[in-house]
PDB file of C-alpha atoms in Angstrom:
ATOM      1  CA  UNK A   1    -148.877  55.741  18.931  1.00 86.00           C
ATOM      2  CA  UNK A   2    -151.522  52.752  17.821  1.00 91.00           C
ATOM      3  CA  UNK A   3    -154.464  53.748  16.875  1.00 92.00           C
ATOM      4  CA  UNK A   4    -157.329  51.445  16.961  1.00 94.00           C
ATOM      5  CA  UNK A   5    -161.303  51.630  15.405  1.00 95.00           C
ATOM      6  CA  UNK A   6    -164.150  50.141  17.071  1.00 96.00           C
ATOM      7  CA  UNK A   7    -165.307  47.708  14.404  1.00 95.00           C
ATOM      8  CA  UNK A   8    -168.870  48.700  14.980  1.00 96.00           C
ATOM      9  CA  UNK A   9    -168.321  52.678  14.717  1.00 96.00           C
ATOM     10  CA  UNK A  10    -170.298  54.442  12.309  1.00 96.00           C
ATOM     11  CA  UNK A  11    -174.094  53.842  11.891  1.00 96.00           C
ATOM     12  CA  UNK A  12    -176.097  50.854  13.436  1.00 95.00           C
ATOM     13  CA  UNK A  13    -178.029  49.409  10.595  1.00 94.00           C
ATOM     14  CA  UNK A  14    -181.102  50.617  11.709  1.00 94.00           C
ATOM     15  CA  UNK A  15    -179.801  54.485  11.201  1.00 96.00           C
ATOM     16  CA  UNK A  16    -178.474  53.576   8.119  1.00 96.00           C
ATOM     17  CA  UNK A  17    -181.605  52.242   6.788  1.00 96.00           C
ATOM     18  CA  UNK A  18    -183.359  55.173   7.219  1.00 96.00           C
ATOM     19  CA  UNK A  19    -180.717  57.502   6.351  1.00 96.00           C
ATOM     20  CA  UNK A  20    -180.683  55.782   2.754  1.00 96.00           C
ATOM     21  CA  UNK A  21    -184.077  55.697   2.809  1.00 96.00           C
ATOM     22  CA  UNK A  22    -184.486  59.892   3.865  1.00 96.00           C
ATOM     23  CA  UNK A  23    -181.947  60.592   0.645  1.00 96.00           C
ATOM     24  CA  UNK A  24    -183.971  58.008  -1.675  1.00 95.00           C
ATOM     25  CA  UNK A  25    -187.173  60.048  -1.551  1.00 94.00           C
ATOM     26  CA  UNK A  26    -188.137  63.122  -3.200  1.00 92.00           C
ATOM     27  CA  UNK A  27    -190.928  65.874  -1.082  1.00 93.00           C
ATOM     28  CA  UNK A  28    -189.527  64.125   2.097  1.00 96.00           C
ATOM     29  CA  UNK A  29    -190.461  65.543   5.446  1.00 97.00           C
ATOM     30  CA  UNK A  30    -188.490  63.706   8.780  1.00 96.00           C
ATOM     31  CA  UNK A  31    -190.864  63.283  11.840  1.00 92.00           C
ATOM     32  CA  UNK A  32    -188.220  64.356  14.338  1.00 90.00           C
ATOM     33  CA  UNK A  33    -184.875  64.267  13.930  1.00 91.00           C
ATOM     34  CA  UNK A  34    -183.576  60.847  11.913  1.00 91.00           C
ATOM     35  CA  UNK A  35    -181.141  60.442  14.608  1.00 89.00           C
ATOM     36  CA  UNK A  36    -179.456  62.532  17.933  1.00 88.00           C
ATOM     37  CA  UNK A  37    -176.586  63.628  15.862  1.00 92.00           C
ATOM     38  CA  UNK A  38    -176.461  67.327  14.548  1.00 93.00           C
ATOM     39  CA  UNK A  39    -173.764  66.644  12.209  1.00 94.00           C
ATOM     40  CA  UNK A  40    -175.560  64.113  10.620  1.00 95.00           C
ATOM     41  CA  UNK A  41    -178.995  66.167  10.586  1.00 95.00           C
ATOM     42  CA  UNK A  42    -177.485  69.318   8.676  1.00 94.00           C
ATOM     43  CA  UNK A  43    -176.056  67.247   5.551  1.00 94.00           C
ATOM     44  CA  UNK A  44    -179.659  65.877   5.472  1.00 95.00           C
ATOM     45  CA  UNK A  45    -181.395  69.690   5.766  1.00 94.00           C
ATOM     46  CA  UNK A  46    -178.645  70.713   2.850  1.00 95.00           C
ATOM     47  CA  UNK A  47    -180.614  67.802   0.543  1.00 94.00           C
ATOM     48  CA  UNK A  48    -183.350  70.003   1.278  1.00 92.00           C
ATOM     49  CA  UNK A  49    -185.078  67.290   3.610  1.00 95.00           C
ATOM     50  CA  UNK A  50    -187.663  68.861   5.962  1.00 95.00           C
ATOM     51  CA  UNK A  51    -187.577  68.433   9.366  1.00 95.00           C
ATOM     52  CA  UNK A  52    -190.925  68.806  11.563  1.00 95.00           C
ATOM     53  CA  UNK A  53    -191.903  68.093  15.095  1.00 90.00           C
ATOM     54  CA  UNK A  54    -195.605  66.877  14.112  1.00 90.00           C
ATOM     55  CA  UNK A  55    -197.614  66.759  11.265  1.00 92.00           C
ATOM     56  CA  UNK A  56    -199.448  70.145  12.412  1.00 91.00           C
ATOM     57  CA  UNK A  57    -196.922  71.617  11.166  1.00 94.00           C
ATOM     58  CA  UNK A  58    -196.827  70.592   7.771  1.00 95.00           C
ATOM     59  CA  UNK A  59    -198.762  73.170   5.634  1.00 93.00           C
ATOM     60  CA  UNK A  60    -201.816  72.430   5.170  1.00 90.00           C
ATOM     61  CA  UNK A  61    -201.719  73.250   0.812  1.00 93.00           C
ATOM     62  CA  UNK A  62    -198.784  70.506   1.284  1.00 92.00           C
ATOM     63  CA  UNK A  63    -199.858  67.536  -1.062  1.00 90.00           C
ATOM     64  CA  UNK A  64    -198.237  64.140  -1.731  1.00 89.00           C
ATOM     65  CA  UNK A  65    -195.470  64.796   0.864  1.00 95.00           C
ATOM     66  CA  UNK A  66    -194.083  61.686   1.807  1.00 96.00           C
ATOM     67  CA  UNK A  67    -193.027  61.336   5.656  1.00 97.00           C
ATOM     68  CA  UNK A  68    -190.054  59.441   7.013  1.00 97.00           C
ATOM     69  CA  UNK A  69    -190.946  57.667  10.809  1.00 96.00           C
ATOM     70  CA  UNK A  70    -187.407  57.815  12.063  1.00 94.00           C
ATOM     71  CA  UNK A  71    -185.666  54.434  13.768  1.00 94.00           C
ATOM     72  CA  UNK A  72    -187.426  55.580  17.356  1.00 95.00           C
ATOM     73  CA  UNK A  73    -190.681  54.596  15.736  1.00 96.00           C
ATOM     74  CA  UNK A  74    -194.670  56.364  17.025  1.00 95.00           C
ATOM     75  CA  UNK A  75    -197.902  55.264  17.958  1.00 91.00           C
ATOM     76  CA  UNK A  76    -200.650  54.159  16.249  1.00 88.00           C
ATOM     77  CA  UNK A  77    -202.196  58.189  17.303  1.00 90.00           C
ATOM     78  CA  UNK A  78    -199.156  59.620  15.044  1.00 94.00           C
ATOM     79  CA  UNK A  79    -199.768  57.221  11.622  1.00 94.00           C
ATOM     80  CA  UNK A  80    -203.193  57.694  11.947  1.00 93.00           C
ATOM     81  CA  UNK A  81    -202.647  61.678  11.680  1.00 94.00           C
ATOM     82  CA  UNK A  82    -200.190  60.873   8.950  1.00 95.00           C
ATOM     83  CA  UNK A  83    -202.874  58.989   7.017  1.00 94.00           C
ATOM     84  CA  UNK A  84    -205.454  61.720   7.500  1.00 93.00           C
ATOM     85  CA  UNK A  85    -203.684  63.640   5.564  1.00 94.00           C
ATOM     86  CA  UNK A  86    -203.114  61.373   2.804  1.00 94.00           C
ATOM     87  CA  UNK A  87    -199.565  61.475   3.138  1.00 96.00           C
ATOM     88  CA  UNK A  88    -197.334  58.803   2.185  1.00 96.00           C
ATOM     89  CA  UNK A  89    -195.649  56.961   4.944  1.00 97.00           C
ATOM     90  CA  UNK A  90    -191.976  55.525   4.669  1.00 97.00           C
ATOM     91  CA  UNK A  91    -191.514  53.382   8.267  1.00 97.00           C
ATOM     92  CA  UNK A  92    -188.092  53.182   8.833  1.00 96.00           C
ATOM     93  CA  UNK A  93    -188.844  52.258  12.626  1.00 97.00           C
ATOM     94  CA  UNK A  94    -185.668  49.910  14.007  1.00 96.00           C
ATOM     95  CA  UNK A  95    -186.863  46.637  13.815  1.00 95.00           C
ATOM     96  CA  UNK A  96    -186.017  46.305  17.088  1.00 96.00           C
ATOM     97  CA  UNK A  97    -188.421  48.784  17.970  1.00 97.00           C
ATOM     98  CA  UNK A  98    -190.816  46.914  15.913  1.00 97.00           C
ATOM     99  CA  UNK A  99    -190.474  44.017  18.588  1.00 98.00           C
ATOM    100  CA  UNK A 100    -190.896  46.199  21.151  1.00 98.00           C
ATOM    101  CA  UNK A 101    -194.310  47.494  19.783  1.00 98.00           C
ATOM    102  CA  UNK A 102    -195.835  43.780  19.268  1.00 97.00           C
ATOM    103  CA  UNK A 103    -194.907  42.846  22.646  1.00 98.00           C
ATOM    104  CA  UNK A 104    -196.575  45.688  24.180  1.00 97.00           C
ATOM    105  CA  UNK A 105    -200.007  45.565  21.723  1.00 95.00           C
ATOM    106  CA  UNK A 106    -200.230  42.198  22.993  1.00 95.00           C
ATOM    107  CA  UNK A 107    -200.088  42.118  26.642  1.00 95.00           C
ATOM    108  CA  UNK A 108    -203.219  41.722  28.612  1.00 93.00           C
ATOM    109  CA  UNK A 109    -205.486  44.922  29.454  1.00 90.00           C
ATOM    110  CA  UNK A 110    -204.869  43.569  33.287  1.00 93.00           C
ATOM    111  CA  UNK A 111    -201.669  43.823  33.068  1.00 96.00           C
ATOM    112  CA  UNK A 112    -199.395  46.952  33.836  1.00 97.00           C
ATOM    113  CA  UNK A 113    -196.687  48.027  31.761  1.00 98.00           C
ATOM    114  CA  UNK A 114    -193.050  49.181  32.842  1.00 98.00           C
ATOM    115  CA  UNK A 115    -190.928  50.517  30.457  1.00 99.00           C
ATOM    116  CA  UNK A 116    -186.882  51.098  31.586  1.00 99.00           C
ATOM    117  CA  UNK A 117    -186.010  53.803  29.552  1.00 98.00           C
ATOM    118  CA  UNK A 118    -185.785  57.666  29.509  1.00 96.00           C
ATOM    119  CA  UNK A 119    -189.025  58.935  29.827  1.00 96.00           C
ATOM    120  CA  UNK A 120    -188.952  62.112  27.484  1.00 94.00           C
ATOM    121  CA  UNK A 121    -186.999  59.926  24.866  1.00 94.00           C
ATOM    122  CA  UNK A 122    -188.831  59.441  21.466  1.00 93.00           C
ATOM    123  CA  UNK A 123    -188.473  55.584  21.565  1.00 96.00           C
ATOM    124  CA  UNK A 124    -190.063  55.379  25.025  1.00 97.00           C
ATOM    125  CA  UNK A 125    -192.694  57.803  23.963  1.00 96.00           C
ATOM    126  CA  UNK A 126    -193.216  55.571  21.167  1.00 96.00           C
ATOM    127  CA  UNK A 127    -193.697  52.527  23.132  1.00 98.00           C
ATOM    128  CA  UNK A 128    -196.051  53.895  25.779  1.00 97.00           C
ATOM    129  CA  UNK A 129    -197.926  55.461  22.800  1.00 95.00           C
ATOM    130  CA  UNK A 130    -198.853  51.921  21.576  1.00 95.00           C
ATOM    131  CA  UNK A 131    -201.007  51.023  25.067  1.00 94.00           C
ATOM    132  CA  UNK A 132    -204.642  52.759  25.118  1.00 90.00           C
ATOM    133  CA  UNK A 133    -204.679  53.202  28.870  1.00 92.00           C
ATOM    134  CA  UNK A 134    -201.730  55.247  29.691  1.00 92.00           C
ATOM    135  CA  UNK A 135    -201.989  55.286  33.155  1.00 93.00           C
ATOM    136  CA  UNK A 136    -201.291  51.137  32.927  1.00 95.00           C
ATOM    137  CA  UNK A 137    -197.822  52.346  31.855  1.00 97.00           C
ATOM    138  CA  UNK A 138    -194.639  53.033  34.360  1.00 98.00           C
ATOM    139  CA  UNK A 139    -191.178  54.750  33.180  1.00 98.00           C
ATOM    140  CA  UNK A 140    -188.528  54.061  35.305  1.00 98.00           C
ATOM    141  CA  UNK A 141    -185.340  56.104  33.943  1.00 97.00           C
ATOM    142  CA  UNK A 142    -182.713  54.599  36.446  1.00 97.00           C
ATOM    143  CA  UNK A 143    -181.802  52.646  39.730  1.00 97.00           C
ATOM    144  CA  UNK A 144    -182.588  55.923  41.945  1.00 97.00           C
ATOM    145  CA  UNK A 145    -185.981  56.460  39.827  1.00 98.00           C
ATOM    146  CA  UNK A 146    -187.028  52.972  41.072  1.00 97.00           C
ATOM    147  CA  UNK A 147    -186.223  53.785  44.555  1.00 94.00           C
ATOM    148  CA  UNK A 148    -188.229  57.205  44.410  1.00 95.00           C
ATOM    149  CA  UNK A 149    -191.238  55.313  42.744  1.00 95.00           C
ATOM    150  CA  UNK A 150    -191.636  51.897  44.148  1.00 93.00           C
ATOM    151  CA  UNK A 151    -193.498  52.991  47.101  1.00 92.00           C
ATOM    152  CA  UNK A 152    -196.340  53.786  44.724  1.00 92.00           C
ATOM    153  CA  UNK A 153    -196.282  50.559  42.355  1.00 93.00           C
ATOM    154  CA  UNK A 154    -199.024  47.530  43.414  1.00 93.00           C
ATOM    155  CA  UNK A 155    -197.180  44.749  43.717  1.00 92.00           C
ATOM    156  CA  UNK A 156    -199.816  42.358  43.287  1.00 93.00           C
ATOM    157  CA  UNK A 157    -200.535  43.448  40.083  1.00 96.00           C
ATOM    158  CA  UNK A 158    -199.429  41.329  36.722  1.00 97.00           C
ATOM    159  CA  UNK A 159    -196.283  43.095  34.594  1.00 98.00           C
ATOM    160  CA  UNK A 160    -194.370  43.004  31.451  1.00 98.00           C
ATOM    161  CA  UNK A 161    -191.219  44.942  31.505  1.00 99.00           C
ATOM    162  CA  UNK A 162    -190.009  46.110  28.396  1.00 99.00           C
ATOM    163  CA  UNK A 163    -186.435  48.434  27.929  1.00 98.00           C
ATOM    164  CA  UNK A 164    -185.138  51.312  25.174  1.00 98.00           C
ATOM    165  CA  UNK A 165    -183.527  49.772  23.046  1.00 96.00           C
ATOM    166  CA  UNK A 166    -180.201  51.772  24.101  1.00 93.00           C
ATOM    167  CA  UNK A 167    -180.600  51.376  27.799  1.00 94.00           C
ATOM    168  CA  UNK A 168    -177.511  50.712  29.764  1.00 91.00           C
ATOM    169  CA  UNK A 169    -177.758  46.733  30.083  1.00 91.00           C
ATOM    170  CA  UNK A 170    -175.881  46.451  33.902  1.00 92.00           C
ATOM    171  CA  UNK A 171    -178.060  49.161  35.229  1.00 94.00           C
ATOM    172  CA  UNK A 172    -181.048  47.350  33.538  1.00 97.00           C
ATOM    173  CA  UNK A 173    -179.964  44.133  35.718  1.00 97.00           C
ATOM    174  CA  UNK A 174    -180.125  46.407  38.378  1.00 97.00           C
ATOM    175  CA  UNK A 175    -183.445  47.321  38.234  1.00 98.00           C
ATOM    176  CA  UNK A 176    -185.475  44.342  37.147  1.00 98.00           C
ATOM    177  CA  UNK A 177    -183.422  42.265  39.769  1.00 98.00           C
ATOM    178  CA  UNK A 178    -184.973  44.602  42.798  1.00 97.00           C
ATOM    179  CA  UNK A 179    -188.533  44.100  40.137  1.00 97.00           C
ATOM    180  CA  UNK A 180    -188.081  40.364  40.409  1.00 97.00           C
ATOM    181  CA  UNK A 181    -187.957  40.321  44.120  1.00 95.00           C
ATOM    182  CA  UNK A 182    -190.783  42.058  44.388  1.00 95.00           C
ATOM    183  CA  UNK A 183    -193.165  41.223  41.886  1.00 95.00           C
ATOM    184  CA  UNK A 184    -194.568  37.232  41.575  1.00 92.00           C
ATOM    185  CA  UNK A 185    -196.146  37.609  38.752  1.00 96.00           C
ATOM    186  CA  UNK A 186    -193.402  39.762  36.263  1.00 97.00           C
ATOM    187  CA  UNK A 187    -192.533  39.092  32.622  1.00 98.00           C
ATOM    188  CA  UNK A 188    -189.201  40.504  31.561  1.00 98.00           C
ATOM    189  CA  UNK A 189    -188.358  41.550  27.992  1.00 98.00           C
ATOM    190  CA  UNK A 190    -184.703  42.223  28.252  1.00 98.00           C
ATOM    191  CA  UNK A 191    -185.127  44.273  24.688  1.00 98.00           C
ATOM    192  CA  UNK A 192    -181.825  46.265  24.775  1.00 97.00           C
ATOM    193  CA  UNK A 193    -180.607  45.848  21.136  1.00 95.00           C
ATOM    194  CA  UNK A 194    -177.522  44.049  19.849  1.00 95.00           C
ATOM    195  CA  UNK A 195    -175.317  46.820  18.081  1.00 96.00           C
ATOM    196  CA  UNK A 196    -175.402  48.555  21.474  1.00 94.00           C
ATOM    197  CA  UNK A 197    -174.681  45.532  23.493  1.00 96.00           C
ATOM    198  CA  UNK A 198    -171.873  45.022  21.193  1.00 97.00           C
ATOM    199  CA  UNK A 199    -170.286  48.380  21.554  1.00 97.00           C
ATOM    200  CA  UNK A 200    -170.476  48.410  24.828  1.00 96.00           C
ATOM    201  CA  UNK A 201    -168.697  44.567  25.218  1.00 96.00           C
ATOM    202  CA  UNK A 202    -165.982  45.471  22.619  1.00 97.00           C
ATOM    203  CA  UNK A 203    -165.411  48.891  24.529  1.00 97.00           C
ATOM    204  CA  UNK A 204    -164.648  46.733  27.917  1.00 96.00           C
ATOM    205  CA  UNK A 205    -162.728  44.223  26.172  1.00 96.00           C
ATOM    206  CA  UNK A 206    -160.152  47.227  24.722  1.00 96.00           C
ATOM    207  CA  UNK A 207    -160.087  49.269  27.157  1.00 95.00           C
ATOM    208  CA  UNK A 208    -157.632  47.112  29.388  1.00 92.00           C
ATOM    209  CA  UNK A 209    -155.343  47.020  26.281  1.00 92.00           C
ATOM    210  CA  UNK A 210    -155.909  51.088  25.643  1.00 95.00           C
ATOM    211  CA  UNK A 211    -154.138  54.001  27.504  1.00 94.00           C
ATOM    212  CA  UNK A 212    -156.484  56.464  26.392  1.00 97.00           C
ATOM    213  CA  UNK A 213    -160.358  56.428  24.642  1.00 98.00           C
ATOM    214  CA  UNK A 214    -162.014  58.547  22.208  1.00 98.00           C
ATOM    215  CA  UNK A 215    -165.846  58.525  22.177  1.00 98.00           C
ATOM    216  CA  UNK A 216    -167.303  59.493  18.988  1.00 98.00           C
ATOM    217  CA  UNK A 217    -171.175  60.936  19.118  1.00 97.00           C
ATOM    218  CA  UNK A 218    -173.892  63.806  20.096  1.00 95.00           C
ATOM    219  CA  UNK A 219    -174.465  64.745  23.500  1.00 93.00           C
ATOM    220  CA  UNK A 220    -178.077  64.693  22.550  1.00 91.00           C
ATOM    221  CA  UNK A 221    -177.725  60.629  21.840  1.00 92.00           C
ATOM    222  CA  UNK A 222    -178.382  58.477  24.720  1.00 88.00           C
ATOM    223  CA  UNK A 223    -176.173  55.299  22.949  1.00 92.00           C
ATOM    224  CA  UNK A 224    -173.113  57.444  22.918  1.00 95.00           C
ATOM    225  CA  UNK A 225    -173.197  59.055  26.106  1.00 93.00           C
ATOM    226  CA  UNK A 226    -173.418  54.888  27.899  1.00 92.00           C
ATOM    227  CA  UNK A 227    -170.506  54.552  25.515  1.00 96.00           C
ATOM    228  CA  UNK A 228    -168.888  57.548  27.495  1.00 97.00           C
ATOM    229  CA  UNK A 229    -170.091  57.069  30.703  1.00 94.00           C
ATOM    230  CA  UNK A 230    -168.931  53.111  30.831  1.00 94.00           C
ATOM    231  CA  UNK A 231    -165.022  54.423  29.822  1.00 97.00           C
ATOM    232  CA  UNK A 232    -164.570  57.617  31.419  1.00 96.00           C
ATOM    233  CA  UNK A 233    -164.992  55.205  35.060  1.00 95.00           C
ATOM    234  CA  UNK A 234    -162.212  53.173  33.785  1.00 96.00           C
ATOM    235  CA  UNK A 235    -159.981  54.864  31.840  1.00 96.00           C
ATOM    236  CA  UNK A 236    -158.988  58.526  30.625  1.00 95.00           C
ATOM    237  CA  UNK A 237    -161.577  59.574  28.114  1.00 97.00           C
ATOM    238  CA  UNK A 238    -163.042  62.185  25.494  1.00 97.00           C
ATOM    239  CA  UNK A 239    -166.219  62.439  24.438  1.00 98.00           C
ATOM    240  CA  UNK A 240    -166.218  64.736  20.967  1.00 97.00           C
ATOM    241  CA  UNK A 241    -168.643  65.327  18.269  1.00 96.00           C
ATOM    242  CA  UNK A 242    -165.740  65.718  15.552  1.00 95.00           C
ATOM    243  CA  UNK A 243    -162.202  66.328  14.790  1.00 93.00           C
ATOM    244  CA  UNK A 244    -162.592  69.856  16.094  1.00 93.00           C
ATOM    245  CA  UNK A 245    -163.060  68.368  19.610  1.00 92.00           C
ATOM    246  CA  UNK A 246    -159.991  66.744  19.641  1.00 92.00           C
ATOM    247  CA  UNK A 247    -156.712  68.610  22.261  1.00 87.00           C
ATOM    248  CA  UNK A 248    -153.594  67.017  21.237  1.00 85.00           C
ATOM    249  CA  UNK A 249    -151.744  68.158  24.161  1.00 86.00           C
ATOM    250  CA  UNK A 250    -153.872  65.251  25.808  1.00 87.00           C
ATOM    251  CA  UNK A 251    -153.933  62.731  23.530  1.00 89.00           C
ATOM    252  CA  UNK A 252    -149.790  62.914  21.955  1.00 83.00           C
ATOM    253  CA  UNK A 253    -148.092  61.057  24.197  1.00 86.00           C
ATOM    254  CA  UNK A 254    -150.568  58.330  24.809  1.00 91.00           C
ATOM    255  CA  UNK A 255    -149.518  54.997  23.455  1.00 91.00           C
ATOM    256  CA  UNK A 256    -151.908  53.264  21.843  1.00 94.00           C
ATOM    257  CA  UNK A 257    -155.791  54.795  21.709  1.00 95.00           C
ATOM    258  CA  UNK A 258    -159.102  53.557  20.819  1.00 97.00           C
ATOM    259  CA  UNK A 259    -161.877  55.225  18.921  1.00 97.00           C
ATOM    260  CA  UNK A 260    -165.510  54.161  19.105  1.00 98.00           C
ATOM    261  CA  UNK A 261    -168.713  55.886  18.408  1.00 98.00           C
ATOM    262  CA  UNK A 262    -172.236  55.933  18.897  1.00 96.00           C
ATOM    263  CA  UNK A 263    -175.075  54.366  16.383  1.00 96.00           C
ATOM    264  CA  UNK A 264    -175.719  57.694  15.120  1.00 95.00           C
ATOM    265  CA  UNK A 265    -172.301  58.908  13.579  1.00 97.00           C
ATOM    266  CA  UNK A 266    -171.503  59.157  10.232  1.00 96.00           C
ATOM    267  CA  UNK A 267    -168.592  57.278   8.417  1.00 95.00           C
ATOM    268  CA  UNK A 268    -167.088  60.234   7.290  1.00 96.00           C
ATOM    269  CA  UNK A 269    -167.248  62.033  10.643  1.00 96.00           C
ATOM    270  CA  UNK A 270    -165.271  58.763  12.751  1.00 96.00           C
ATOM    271  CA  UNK A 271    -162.745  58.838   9.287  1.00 95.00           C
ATOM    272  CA  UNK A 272    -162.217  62.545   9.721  1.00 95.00           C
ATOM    273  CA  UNK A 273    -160.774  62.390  12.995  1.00 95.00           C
ATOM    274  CA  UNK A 274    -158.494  59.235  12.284  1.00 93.00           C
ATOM    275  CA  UNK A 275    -156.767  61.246   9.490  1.00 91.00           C
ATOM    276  CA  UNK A 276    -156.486  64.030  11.645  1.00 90.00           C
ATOM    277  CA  UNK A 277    -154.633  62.000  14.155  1.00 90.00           C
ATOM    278  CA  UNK A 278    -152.490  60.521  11.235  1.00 87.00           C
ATOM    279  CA  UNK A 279    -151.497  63.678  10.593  1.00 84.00           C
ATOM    280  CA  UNK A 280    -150.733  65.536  13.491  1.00 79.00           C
ATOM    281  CA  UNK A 281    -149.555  62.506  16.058  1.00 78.00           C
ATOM    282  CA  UNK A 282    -146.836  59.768  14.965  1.00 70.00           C
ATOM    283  CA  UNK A 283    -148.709  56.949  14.285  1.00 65.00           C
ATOM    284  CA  UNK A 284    -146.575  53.489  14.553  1.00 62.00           C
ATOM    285  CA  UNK A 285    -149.246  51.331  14.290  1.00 60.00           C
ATOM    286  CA  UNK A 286    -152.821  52.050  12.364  1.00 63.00           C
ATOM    287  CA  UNK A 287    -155.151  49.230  13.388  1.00 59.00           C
ATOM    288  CA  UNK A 288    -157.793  50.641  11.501  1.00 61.00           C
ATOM    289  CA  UNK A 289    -160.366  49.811   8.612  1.00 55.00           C
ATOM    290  CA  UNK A 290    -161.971  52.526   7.012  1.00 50.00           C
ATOM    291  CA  UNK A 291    -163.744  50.582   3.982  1.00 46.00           C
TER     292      UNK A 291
END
């Protein structure tokens, strides 16, 4: 058996910003969770990190607390609560994110928003959260979603299209191609970010070469779920969490296999289940860096 590591596995740099950043500060409370990975989010609760939904619910005797805005970044209505409470804020919001913000402060207050993206997802909620007239904003979550709502979108209207940064880039083409046909007057912000672009490329490029895929991530995360649902159409595929999901009666008498993860696993969680493989399948071949 070969086995062979994504070379991107493990954290995208924006997660690993603000995971260094989380374990840097003392009194830290994390405005959501840092990332969609559970593993990850318990070793961060056993640093006795605090983990709240909004600021509400933060005591209110609670003083000097410093507050961690996770890589999905908030609107302007979520800092300002922050600062009423004289809080300390440490941004960690993907910088990619932070692109996605500037463009969408700085469109026109004529012209109508569409964000691709899943609408209940913190990044999206993030983004919409930075335009004061909500009801300029459309979420469209998917090819069928577009079908279901075009019927009620004004065509003659001005837009700027904007995507989640983890968006699925075909289905993306998808959609703002059927937007393009329709819409004169349309600027398009292909804002999908690189480390997931990446994954996904490298993932098509080994699969062909692959008998067999392992896909490393939460169920929760939207990056490694695309991951999953772009090789299990292609080739025979597992989608696990951690070693413990792993069934060698499935995976021992594949040839050669290739791990990748999403942009929320930890290093030590992707080098877990490659020396769990070592030891229980007969590696001939380990085509794997774990530095």
């Amino acid at each position: 058996m070969i086995l062979k590591l994504s070379k991107y596995a493990g954290f995208c740099f924006g997660v690993d910003l603000a995971v260094k950043a989380a374990l840097e500060h003392k009194n830290l409370y994390l405005l959501g969770e840092i990332a969609h990975n559970e593993i990850l989010m318990r070793k961060l609760r056993s640093k006795n990190i605090k983990i709240v939904e909004n600021i509400h619910d933060i005591d209110k005797n609670v003083k000097n607390a410093n507050i961690l805005i996770r890589t999905h970044g908030v609107g302007k209505n979520i800092t300002d609560e922050i600062k009423s409470r004289n809080f300390n804020i440490v941004d960690k919001t993907c910088p990619n994110v932070r692109i996605i913000h500037s463009i969408v402060r700085n469109i026109s207050s004529e012209t109508k928003l569409i964000i691709i993206g899943e609408a209940t997802h913190a990044e999206v909620v993030g983004i919409k959260n930075q335009v004061e007239n909500k009801k300029n904003v459309t979420i469209i979550s998917s090819l069928d979603d577009l079908k279901n709502q075009i019927q009620n979108i004004n065509f003659n209207n001005n837009f700027t299209v904007v995507a989640q940064t983890t968006f699925d880039d075909l289905e993306f083409e998808k959609i703002t191609d059927i937007l393009k046909e329709k819409i004169v007057n349309i600027c398009i912000h292909k804002t999908i970010c690189r480390d997931s672009l990446n994954r996904r490329n490298e993932l098509l490029n080994e699969i062909s070469d692959s008998d067999f895929v392992i896909v490393v991530g939460s169920q929760k995360s939207s990056n490694s779920r695309a991951l999953y649902n772009i090789s299990r159409k292609i080739k025979d595929t597992i989608f696990i969490e951690n070693h413990e999901g792993l069934n060698f009666e499935i995976i021992k008498n594949k040839n050669k296999i290739f791990i990748t993860s999403g942009a929320s696993v930890m290093p030590a969680t992707i080098l877990e289940i490659v020396n769990y493989i070592n030891l229980n399948c007969q590696i001939t071949k380990n085509q794997i860096n774990t530095n």
